[in-house]
Structure formats: C-alpha cells, structure tokens
Amino acid sequence: MEGNAGSICVLVTGGTGLVGKAIERVVKEEGGAKEGEEWIFLSSKDADLTNAAETKAIFEKHRPTHVIHLAAMVGGLFRHLRQNLDFWRKNMAINDNVLHTAHEYDVVKVVSCLSTCIFPDKTTYPIDETMIHNGPPHESNAGYAYAKRMVDVHNRAYFQQSGRRYTAIIPTNIFGPHDNFNLEDGHVLPALIHKTYLAKRDGTALEVFGSGCALRQFIYSLDLARLCLWVLREYDEVEPIILSVGEEDEISIKDAVDAIIEAFEFTGPVNYDKSKSDGQMKKTASNAKLRQYRPDFTFTPFQKALKETCDWFAANYDSTRK
Ligand SMILES: NC(=O)c1ccc[n+]([C@@H]2O[C@H](COP(=O)([O-])OP(=O)(O)OC[C@H]3O[C@@H](n4cnc5c(N)ncnc54)[C@H](OP(=O)(O)O)[C@@H]3O)[C@@H](O)[C@H]2O)c1
C-alpha cells in the first residue's frame, strides 16, 4: 500500500453495516491491520454522505489516505420494487460526494463496492468484469444498478483526467453477522433466516417468496472482508474485480432454504409462494480474474458460514437490525 509507514489512515464508509462490521473484525481480531495504520469505521451518524458539506467535514476531520467505500442505500428485491427512485438518487449522491471529496483530499486509493445485480439483464453467462455497461439491468433494481454503474464511470474518468487509481469490487450476494434481517427490506438470505427462526419459534409453516428456482452465488461477509483488504493493498487495476465463489458453487434459493432449515433444525412445513417474484433467475458470475490473482484463496464452506450466521442471529435476536 502506498504511503509512509505511520501515515496511513483508512476510512471505511458504511463501517457499521454487514460488510463494514466484517472488515472491522478482520482488521481488529484477525490481525488485518498493519502497524502504524489507523482505521476509522463510519456510520451515517458520523456524516450523511448524501450531503456534500457533511462529506467534506468528515474528510477534513480524518484526512484519510485510503478509503473503502461501502456506504449505500441497500435492500432486497421488494424494497427495490417500491423505491427505485430513492435508490438512484441517494446512491448517486453518496458516490459522487465520496469520490469527489476523496480526490479533493488527495486520497491515494478508493475501493468502492458494486454488486453483480448491476449487470445487464439480458446477457451471456458467466458474467465478467467487461460486461457491466453492455445493456439495461433488470428493471426490478434499475435505480440502484445505474447508480452503481456510474462508480465505474467515475473511476475511469478520475484515472483518465487525474491519474487516480480508484477502483471497485463486485461482490455477489453477501451474508453474515450484522446483516439487515428485516423480513420485507432485507436480502433473500437474511430474510429467510429471520423467517425460519420465527417459524421454528412459533411452530408455524415457513413461507418462501418465489419458486425457489432462482440461482445465486453467496459470499460470506468475512471472506469478502479478507479479500477487500487484499484489494486495498495489492490490486492495482482501475477496472473492477468480481469477488465471488466459483460458478460451481452457485446454488438455488431452495438449496439455501434447505441449508437454513438444517442450521435451525426446523422440521415444520415449507411453502413456496410462486405468485411472488423470483427477481432475476440467475446472474452467474465468473471469478476467473480473482482466481488469476488469488488461486490460493479458500472460501468458508457455505453450510459452515450459514450456520455461524444463523447462530449469530439467534444469539443477537433482540438487538440486531430486523
Ligand atoms: N448485502 C449484499 O448482499 C450486497 C451485495 C453486493 C454489494 N453490496 C454492496 O456492499 C456495500 C455494503 O453493503 P452492506 O450489505 O454492508 O450494507 P448495509 O449493511 O445496509 O450497511 C450500509 C451502510 O451504509 C451506511 N449508510 C447508508 N446510508 C448512508 C448515508 N446516507 N450516509 C452515510 N452512511 C450511510 C449505513 O450506516 P448506518 O449504519 O448508520 O445506517 C451502513 O453503515 C454496499 O455498497 C452495497 O451496495 C451488498
């Protein structure tokens, strides 16, 4: 990582969320930080990053040399369907404020977070990093997707005009402790974990939205956090990189439901409501670029990571976001 020893300050926007908390754990409990580095984890209470003046004030306060930019309006399919406009406007504002202020404050490197749901709806599979702008995204999350795509436009333009090496990671579906387990606004896996917990507690049936046939690649937040640190320290491209388990590890929503049922030892009935949307049926992503750089990286097995997440949710039920 560029910068003199002792002078590195890494600012993590969205530091209180699913990914931010995982990075904090890797930095503080797994020895992820190097000597002399200062790590700052921000929440929206420290600064509303949709607001340019508040963004500037927080950069002025901490004077970071590096930024991991995670802050975003985030949510599952059903929240996207209701609030497409808000996803577009808030995420555009946050990203423009963070990248512009980072540039103004001479930040050496920014690693921003995109998502595989920003890729074109009609595409060939597997998706790779070159395809982001090849066609419209799935209409269910168009606002979020276009705002995220513009981060890549920003990064290329900052390189072209100012020589900045700002880059982006593209994770597949993330899960882990500190997720948003809200039944309506959460992503598919945390919402299903919450539903299964309630079905077991209350002795009711588990109702799953959609057919269960949609396919997804899931990455454990702690694996993603370890890879984020590697990107910050060693990945030198402006072009984004997909951070995901391999294509062979893609599973159906039904497979995920079965794994949650096993983790909670739930024995009640399970009903699939096919009148509800499945969202995009698949978005299979290639991790070939990651594997070229990191052939050695070991992902936590899905069932183990899921069990840890379910146990964390049950242990923190009263205080967690839900
Ligand atoms: N979750 C996934 O499956 C997934 C998949 C692919 C990509 N991503 C991307 O990964 C990144 C992190 O996602 P996550 O799942 O960790 O999100 P999350 O758990 O919902 O956390 C969002 C974070 O952003 C902060 N934030 C939201 N609005 C803000 C604002 N206006 N000003 C300042 N901070 C704000 C939140 O602060 P508060 O705690 O104060 O609200 C929180 O720290 C996002 O960029 C997301 O798009 C997520």
Tab-separated table of C-alpha atoms and ligand atoms in Angstrom:
chain	number	residue	atom	x	y	z
A	1	MET	CA	0.000	0.000	0.000
A	2	GLU	CA	1.430	3.393	-0.943
A	3	GLY	CA	2.070	5.951	1.789
A	4	ASN	CA	4.702	6.231	4.505
A	5	ALA	CA	4.564	3.856	7.463
A	6	GLY	CA	2.717	5.592	10.267
A	7	SER	CA	0.855	7.920	7.937
A	8	ILE	CA	-1.839	5.594	6.663
A	9	CYS	CA	-5.425	6.286	7.622
A	10	VAL	CA	-8.119	4.058	6.125
A	11	LEU	CA	-11.626	5.482	6.214
A	12	VAL	CA	-14.377	2.874	5.826
A	13	THR	CA	-17.706	4.405	4.805
A	14	GLY	CA	-20.657	2.207	5.715
A	15	GLY	CA	-18.497	0.851	8.531
A	16	THR	CA	-21.499	-0.198	10.637
A	17	GLY	CA	-23.117	-2.418	8.003
A	18	LEU	CA	-22.798	-6.083	7.065
A	19	VAL	CA	-19.524	-5.665	5.167
A	20	GLY	CA	-18.142	-2.855	7.333
A	21	LYS	CA	-18.537	-4.918	10.518
A	22	ALA	CA	-16.805	-7.887	8.853
A	23	ILE	CA	-13.872	-5.683	7.811
A	24	GLU	CA	-13.697	-4.301	11.341
A	25	ARG	CA	-13.481	-7.850	12.708
A	26	VAL	CA	-10.739	-8.851	10.254
A	27	VAL	CA	-8.798	-5.656	10.996
A	28	LYS	CA	-9.157	-5.778	14.790
A	29	GLU	CA	-9.388	-9.503	15.568
A	30	GLU	CA	-7.544	-11.277	12.737
A	31	GLY	CA	-4.506	-9.006	12.578
A	32	GLY	CA	-5.668	-7.444	9.316
A	33	ALA	CA	-4.270	-4.013	10.222
A	34	LYS	CA	-0.565	-3.254	9.834
A	35	GLU	CA	1.492	-1.360	12.345
A	36	GLY	CA	1.024	2.374	12.126
A	37	GLU	CA	-2.277	2.166	10.282
A	38	GLU	CA	-5.317	3.926	11.638
A	39	TRP	CA	-8.737	2.534	10.706
A	40	ILE	CA	-11.916	4.625	11.002
A	41	PHE	CA	-15.342	2.972	10.628
A	42	LEU	CA	-18.095	5.455	9.808
A	43	SER	CA	-21.836	5.245	10.268
A	44	SER	CA	-24.438	7.584	8.808
A	45	LYS	CA	-24.495	9.313	12.215
A	46	ASP	CA	-20.900	10.479	11.681
A	47	ALA	CA	-21.833	12.020	8.332
A	48	ASP	CA	-24.767	11.833	5.957
A	49	LEU	CA	-22.820	11.166	2.772
A	50	THR	CA	-25.722	12.286	0.570
A	51	ASN	CA	-24.783	15.736	1.873
A	52	ALA	CA	-21.671	17.298	0.267
A	53	ALA	CA	-20.834	19.569	3.229
A	54	GLU	CA	-21.043	16.707	5.750
A	55	THR	CA	-18.901	14.531	3.476
A	56	LYS	CA	-16.267	17.243	3.254
A	57	ALA	CA	-16.326	17.785	7.013
A	58	ILE	CA	-15.665	14.113	7.775
A	59	PHE	CA	-12.747	14.013	5.295
A	60	GLU	CA	-11.395	17.217	6.837
A	61	LYS	CA	-11.631	15.634	10.298
A	62	HIS	CA	-9.856	12.356	9.487
A	63	ARG	CA	-7.707	13.269	6.445
A	64	PRO	CA	-7.707	9.662	5.152
A	65	THR	CA	-5.048	8.360	2.785
A	66	HIS	CA	-7.214	5.379	1.733
A	67	VAL	CA	-10.974	4.820	1.551
A	68	ILE	CA	-13.037	1.645	1.449
A	69	HIS	CA	-16.377	2.969	0.259
A	70	LEU	CA	-19.263	0.723	1.309
A	71	ALA	CA	-21.960	3.245	2.290
A	72	ALA	CA	-25.060	2.857	0.177
A	73	MET	CA	-28.789	2.599	0.298
A	74	VAL	CA	-29.072	-1.199	0.225
A	75	GLY	CA	-32.044	-3.558	0.224
A	76	GLY	CA	-33.685	-6.668	-1.143
A	77	LEU	CA	-35.879	-7.148	-4.186
A	78	PHE	CA	-39.132	-5.940	-2.652
A	79	ARG	CA	-37.617	-2.692	-1.371
A	80	HIS	CA	-36.143	-2.062	-4.833
A	81	LEU	CA	-39.543	-2.571	-6.439
A	82	ARG	CA	-41.030	0.085	-4.118
A	83	GLN	CA	-38.196	2.634	-4.057
A	84	ASN	CA	-36.294	2.608	-7.352
A	85	LEU	CA	-36.076	6.402	-7.476
A	86	ASP	CA	-34.666	6.677	-3.931
A	87	PHE	CA	-32.027	4.035	-4.702
A	88	TRP	CA	-30.929	6.021	-7.755
A	89	ARG	CA	-30.828	9.491	-6.153
A	90	LYS	CA	-29.296	8.551	-2.779
A	91	ASN	CA	-26.612	6.278	-4.194
A	92	MET	CA	-25.689	8.737	-6.947
A	93	ALA	CA	-25.300	11.493	-4.332
A	94	ILE	CA	-23.289	9.321	-1.908
A	95	ASN	CA	-20.926	8.057	-4.608
A	96	ASP	CA	-20.333	11.444	-6.205
A	97	ASN	CA	-19.696	13.077	-2.814
A	98	VAL	CA	-17.302	10.366	-1.610
A	99	LEU	CA	-15.285	10.082	-4.823
A	100	HIS	CA	-15.091	13.817	-5.437
A	101	THR	CA	-14.105	14.576	-1.838
A	102	ALA	CA	-11.531	11.764	-1.855
A	103	HIS	CA	-9.996	13.315	-4.954
A	104	GLU	CA	-10.010	16.792	-3.381
A	105	TYR	CA	-8.304	15.439	-0.264
A	106	ASP	CA	-5.678	13.623	-2.332
A	107	VAL	CA	-6.722	10.148	-1.198
A	108	VAL	CA	-4.314	7.630	-2.752
A	109	LYS	CA	-6.780	4.814	-3.265
A	110	VAL	CA	-10.539	4.304	-3.072
A	111	VAL	CA	-12.087	0.842	-3.244
A	112	SER	CA	-15.837	1.172	-3.887
A	113	CYS	CA	-18.381	-1.590	-3.725
A	114	LEU	CA	-20.564	-2.504	-6.705
A	115	SER	CA	-22.758	-5.603	-6.999
A	116	THR	CA	-23.454	-8.347	-9.524
A	117	CYS	CA	-27.089	-7.217	-9.742
A	118	ILE	CA	-25.925	-4.182	-11.769
A	119	PHE	CA	-25.062	-6.327	-14.806
A	120	PRO	CA	-27.297	-6.416	-17.910
A	121	ASP	CA	-30.469	-8.464	-17.531
A	122	LYS	CA	-30.089	-9.997	-20.978
A	123	THR	CA	-26.564	-11.321	-21.136
A	124	THR	CA	-24.463	-14.386	-21.701
A	125	TYR	CA	-23.161	-16.367	-18.728
A	126	PRO	CA	-20.923	-16.335	-16.887
A	127	ILE	CA	-20.878	-12.571	-16.378
A	128	ASP	CA	-17.441	-10.991	-16.200
A	129	GLU	CA	-15.979	-7.588	-15.385
A	130	THR	CA	-16.038	-6.392	-19.020
A	131	MET	CA	-19.843	-6.611	-19.307
A	132	ILE	CA	-21.099	-4.008	-16.820
A	133	HIS	CA	-22.308	-1.493	-19.407
A	134	ASN	CA	-23.465	-3.906	-22.117
A	135	GLY	CA	-27.240	-3.440	-21.729
A	136	PRO	CA	-30.020	-2.415	-19.333
A	137	PRO	CA	-30.075	-4.018	-15.881
A	138	HIS	CA	-33.077	-5.996	-14.597
A	139	GLU	CA	-35.877	-3.425	-14.233
A	140	SER	CA	-36.567	-4.507	-10.630
A	141	ASN	CA	-33.412	-2.719	-9.408
A	142	ALA	CA	-32.628	-0.292	-12.223
A	143	GLY	CA	-32.163	2.757	-9.961
A	144	TYR	CA	-29.581	1.024	-7.764
A	145	ALA	CA	-27.874	-0.621	-10.733
A	146	TYR	CA	-27.402	2.555	-12.784
A	147	ALA	CA	-26.122	4.475	-9.736
A	148	LYS	CA	-23.580	1.711	-9.048
A	149	ARG	CA	-22.535	1.523	-12.714
A	150	MET	CA	-21.686	5.226	-12.571
A	151	VAL	CA	-18.998	4.456	-9.949
A	152	ASP	CA	-17.131	2.611	-12.690
A	153	VAL	CA	-17.608	5.628	-14.984
A	154	HIS	CA	-16.244	7.848	-12.192
A	155	ASN	CA	-13.236	5.620	-11.573
A	156	ARG	CA	-12.238	5.534	-15.234
A	157	ALA	CA	-12.691	9.305	-15.553
A	158	TYR	CA	-10.624	10.055	-12.422
A	159	PHE	CA	-7.849	7.900	-13.888
A	160	GLN	CA	-8.091	9.485	-17.328
A	161	GLN	CA	-8.237	13.077	-16.108
A	162	SER	CA	-6.201	12.943	-12.894
A	163	GLY	CA	-4.279	9.652	-12.872
A	164	ARG	CA	-6.169	8.419	-9.790
A	165	ARG	CA	-6.191	4.674	-9.159
A	166	TYR	CA	-9.680	4.403	-7.744
A	167	THR	CA	-11.247	1.010	-8.304
A	168	ALA	CA	-14.265	-1.127	-7.438
A	169	ILE	CA	-15.080	-4.609	-6.250
A	170	ILE	CA	-18.141	-6.524	-7.456
A	171	PRO	CA	-19.345	-8.988	-4.817
A	172	THR	CA	-22.144	-11.483	-5.408
A	173	ASN	CA	-24.842	-11.891	-2.700
A	174	ILE	CA	-23.250	-11.241	0.682
A	175	PHE	CA	-24.402	-12.673	4.010
A	176	GLY	CA	-23.135	-12.874	7.572
A	177	PRO	CA	-23.479	-11.368	11.061
A	178	HIS	CA	-24.791	-7.767	11.266
A	179	ASP	CA	-26.853	-8.145	8.084
A	180	ASN	CA	-30.243	-6.473	7.727
A	181	PHE	CA	-32.606	-9.308	8.701
A	182	ASN	CA	-35.767	-7.274	8.003
A	183	LEU	CA	-38.499	-9.507	6.596
A	184	GLU	CA	-39.564	-7.011	3.905
A	185	ASP	CA	-36.469	-4.946	3.153
A	186	GLY	CA	-33.672	-7.467	3.718
A	187	HIS	CA	-31.879	-9.520	1.068
A	188	VAL	CA	-33.127	-13.016	0.367
A	189	LEU	CA	-30.844	-14.961	2.717
A	190	PRO	CA	-31.145	-12.812	5.890
A	191	ALA	CA	-34.915	-12.518	5.344
A	192	LEU	CA	-35.169	-16.319	5.044
A	193	ILE	CA	-33.010	-16.786	8.153
A	194	HIS	CA	-35.367	-14.500	10.096
A	195	LYS	CA	-38.489	-16.223	8.718
A	196	THR	CA	-37.172	-19.671	9.580
A	197	TYR	CA	-36.223	-18.536	13.094
A	198	LEU	CA	-39.794	-17.249	13.617
A	199	ALA	CA	-41.414	-20.348	12.087
A	200	LYS	CA	-39.458	-22.576	14.446
A	201	ARG	CA	-40.120	-20.352	17.471
A	202	ASP	CA	-43.856	-20.030	16.751
A	203	GLY	CA	-44.454	-23.539	15.378
A	204	THR	CA	-45.753	-22.180	12.057
A	205	ALA	CA	-45.090	-23.019	8.395
A	206	LEU	CA	-42.143	-21.417	6.601
A	207	GLU	CA	-43.432	-19.261	3.722
A	208	VAL	CA	-40.845	-18.685	0.977
A	209	PHE	CA	-41.474	-15.996	-1.657
A	210	GLY	CA	-40.992	-17.198	-5.244
A	211	SER	CA	-40.452	-20.642	-6.726
A	212	GLY	CA	-37.094	-21.371	-5.080
A	213	CYS	CA	-35.602	-21.962	-8.541
A	214	ALA	CA	-33.609	-18.726	-8.864
A	215	LEU	CA	-29.850	-19.319	-8.687
A	216	ARG	CA	-27.370	-17.267	-6.658
A	217	GLN	CA	-23.709	-17.216	-5.601
A	218	PHE	CA	-23.338	-16.302	-1.929
A	219	ILE	CA	-20.178	-14.927	-0.345
A	220	TYR	CA	-19.611	-14.885	3.424
A	221	SER	CA	-19.004	-11.339	4.676
A	222	LEU	CA	-15.774	-12.368	6.425
A	223	ASP	CA	-14.343	-13.890	3.238
A	224	LEU	CA	-15.295	-10.696	1.420
A	225	ALA	CA	-13.635	-8.610	4.142
A	226	ARG	CA	-10.358	-10.548	3.781
A	227	LEU	CA	-10.490	-10.029	0.005
A	228	CYS	CA	-11.282	-6.310	0.454
A	229	LEU	CA	-8.047	-5.880	2.376
A	230	TRP	CA	-6.134	-7.641	-0.368
A	231	VAL	CA	-7.717	-5.341	-2.997
A	232	LEU	CA	-6.840	-2.279	-0.921
A	233	ARG	CA	-3.231	-3.377	-0.501
A	234	GLU	CA	-2.354	-5.191	-3.698
A	235	TYR	CA	-4.875	-4.940	-6.534
A	236	ASP	CA	-3.622	-2.162	-8.776
A	237	GLU	CA	-6.170	-2.005	-11.603
A	238	VAL	CA	-8.795	0.709	-12.108
A	239	GLU	CA	-11.056	-1.891	-13.757
A	240	PRO	CA	-13.310	-3.613	-11.232
A	241	ILE	CA	-12.891	-7.169	-9.986
A	242	ILE	CA	-15.632	-9.695	-9.207
A	243	LEU	CA	-15.262	-11.165	-5.701
A	244	SER	CA	-17.214	-14.386	-5.622
A	245	VAL	CA	-17.188	-18.095	-5.063
A	246	GLY	CA	-16.874	-20.045	-8.307
A	247	GLU	CA	-19.646	-20.826	-10.794
A	248	GLU	CA	-19.688	-24.395	-9.496
A	249	ASP	CA	-20.773	-23.056	-6.097
A	250	GLU	CA	-23.921	-21.352	-7.393
A	251	ILE	CA	-26.983	-22.699	-5.561
A	252	SER	CA	-30.758	-22.393	-5.888
A	253	ILE	CA	-32.864	-20.488	-3.348
A	254	LYS	CA	-34.347	-23.877	-2.464
A	255	ASP	CA	-30.837	-25.175	-1.665
A	256	ALA	CA	-30.324	-22.118	0.555
A	257	VAL	CA	-33.672	-22.715	2.298
A	258	ASP	CA	-32.708	-26.341	2.915
A	259	ALA	CA	-29.390	-25.221	4.442
A	260	ILE	CA	-31.144	-22.730	6.756
A	261	ILE	CA	-33.651	-25.380	7.790
A	262	GLU	CA	-30.748	-27.679	8.661
A	263	ALA	CA	-28.931	-24.936	10.597
A	264	PHE	CA	-32.029	-24.218	12.715
A	265	GLU	CA	-33.160	-27.882	12.805
A	266	PHE	CA	-36.568	-26.689	11.599
A	267	THR	CA	-38.972	-29.582	10.964
A	268	GLY	CA	-42.228	-27.756	10.072
A	269	PRO	CA	-43.850	-27.400	6.632
A	270	VAL	CA	-42.277	-25.230	3.898
A	271	ASN	CA	-44.486	-23.475	1.291
A	272	TYR	CA	-43.204	-21.748	-1.850
A	273	ASP	CA	-45.430	-18.811	-2.926
A	274	LYS	CA	-44.977	-18.843	-6.706
A	275	SER	CA	-47.195	-15.763	-7.114
A	276	LYS	CA	-44.279	-13.676	-5.710
A	277	SER	CA	-41.387	-12.521	-7.897
A	278	ASP	CA	-38.187	-14.581	-8.199
A	279	GLY	CA	-36.251	-11.494	-9.332
A	280	GLN	CA	-33.528	-12.267	-11.866
A	281	MET	CA	-33.489	-16.056	-12.387
A	282	LYS	CA	-29.696	-16.120	-12.319
A	283	LYS	CA	-26.696	-13.843	-12.534
A	284	THR	CA	-23.863	-16.376	-12.644
A	285	ALA	CA	-20.575	-14.528	-12.286
A	286	SER	CA	-17.089	-15.659	-13.219
A	287	ASN	CA	-14.378	-15.379	-10.579
A	288	ALA	CA	-11.642	-16.206	-13.119
A	289	LYS	CA	-9.964	-12.811	-12.668
A	290	LEU	CA	-9.872	-13.239	-8.891
A	291	ARG	CA	-8.516	-16.764	-9.312
A	292	GLN	CA	-5.723	-15.477	-11.563
A	293	TYR	CA	-4.596	-13.189	-8.764
A	294	ARG	CA	-5.537	-15.393	-5.795
A	295	PRO	CA	-5.570	-19.082	-6.817
A	296	ASP	CA	-4.865	-19.929	-3.171
A	297	PHE	CA	-7.805	-18.126	-1.515
A	298	THR	CA	-10.036	-20.509	0.450
A	299	PHE	CA	-13.719	-19.607	0.848
A	300	THR	CA	-15.523	-20.688	4.014
A	301	PRO	CA	-17.836	-23.631	3.119
A	302	PHE	CA	-21.412	-22.323	2.651
A	303	GLN	CA	-23.059	-24.531	5.293
A	304	LYS	CA	-20.442	-23.559	7.907
A	305	ALA	CA	-20.776	-19.833	7.162
A	306	LEU	CA	-24.560	-20.115	7.162
A	307	LYS	CA	-24.598	-21.946	10.484
A	308	GLU	CA	-22.379	-19.236	12.017
A	309	THR	CA	-24.755	-16.579	10.680
A	310	CYS	CA	-27.894	-18.348	11.947
A	311	ASP	CA	-26.271	-18.843	15.372
A	312	TRP	CA	-25.254	-15.172	15.458
A	313	PHE	CA	-28.780	-14.093	14.521
A	314	ALA	CA	-30.368	-16.254	17.224
A	315	ALA	CA	-27.866	-15.032	19.843
A	316	ASN	CA	-28.391	-11.370	18.897
A	317	TYR	CA	-32.098	-11.520	18.087
A	318	ASP	CA	-33.136	-8.715	20.424
A	319	SER	CA	-30.551	-6.176	19.291
A	320	THR	CA	-29.958	-6.931	15.611
A	321	ARG	CA	-31.353	-4.998	12.621
A	322	LYS	CA	-34.597	-6.678	11.636
B	1	LIG	N1	-25.558	-7.065	1.049
B	1	LIG	C1	-25.309	-7.578	-0.157
B	1	LIG	O1	-25.722	-8.711	-0.479
B	1	LIG	C2	-24.517	-6.798	-1.166
B	1	LIG	C3	-24.188	-7.419	-2.381
B	1	LIG	C4	-23.397	-6.754	-3.279
B	1	LIG	C5	-22.929	-5.497	-2.982
B	1	LIG	N2	-23.266	-4.886	-1.825
B	1	LIG	C6	-22.714	-3.544	-1.550
B	1	LIG	O2	-21.861	-3.665	-0.421
B	1	LIG	C7	-21.816	-2.427	0.269
B	1	LIG	C8	-22.078	-2.678	1.744
B	1	LIG	O3	-23.362	-3.277	1.857
B	1	LIG	P1	-23.920	-3.826	3.234
B	1	LIG	O4	-24.741	-5.021	2.897
B	1	LIG	O5	-22.808	-3.893	4.220
B	1	LIG	O6	-24.930	-2.652	3.619
B	1	LIG	P2	-25.665	-2.381	4.999
B	1	LIG	O7	-25.446	-3.481	5.956
B	1	LIG	O8	-27.066	-1.978	4.676
B	1	LIG	O9	-24.890	-1.116	5.536
B	1	LIG	C9	-24.994	0.098	4.864
B	1	LIG	C10	-24.007	1.046	5.474
B	1	LIG	O10	-24.093	2.279	4.754
B	1	LIG	C11	-24.301	3.323	5.693
B	1	LIG	N3	-25.090	4.370	5.057
B	1	LIG	C12	-26.298	4.224	4.435
B	1	LIG	N4	-26.736	5.427	4.003
B	1	LIG	C13	-25.781	6.332	4.360
B	1	LIG	C14	-25.663	7.739	4.211
B	1	LIG	N5	-26.611	8.471	3.600
B	1	LIG	N6	-24.563	8.343	4.711
B	1	LIG	C15	-23.604	7.622	5.344
B	1	LIG	N7	-23.647	6.302	5.504
B	1	LIG	C16	-24.740	5.661	5.022
B	1	LIG	C17	-25.027	2.689	6.864
B	1	LIG	O11	-24.876	3.466	8.040
B	1	LIG	P3	-25.892	3.293	9.291
B	1	LIG	O12	-25.496	2.009	9.980
B	1	LIG	O13	-25.638	4.474	10.149
B	1	LIG	O14	-27.263	3.241	8.715
B	1	LIG	C18	-24.289	1.355	6.953
B	1	LIG	O15	-23.061	1.504	7.623
B	1	LIG	C19	-22.848	-1.521	-0.393
B	1	LIG	O16	-22.192	-0.617	-1.238
B	1	LIG	C20	-23.711	-2.476	-1.179
B	1	LIG	O17	-24.280	-1.846	-2.303
B	1	LIG	C21	-24.040	-5.511	-0.882
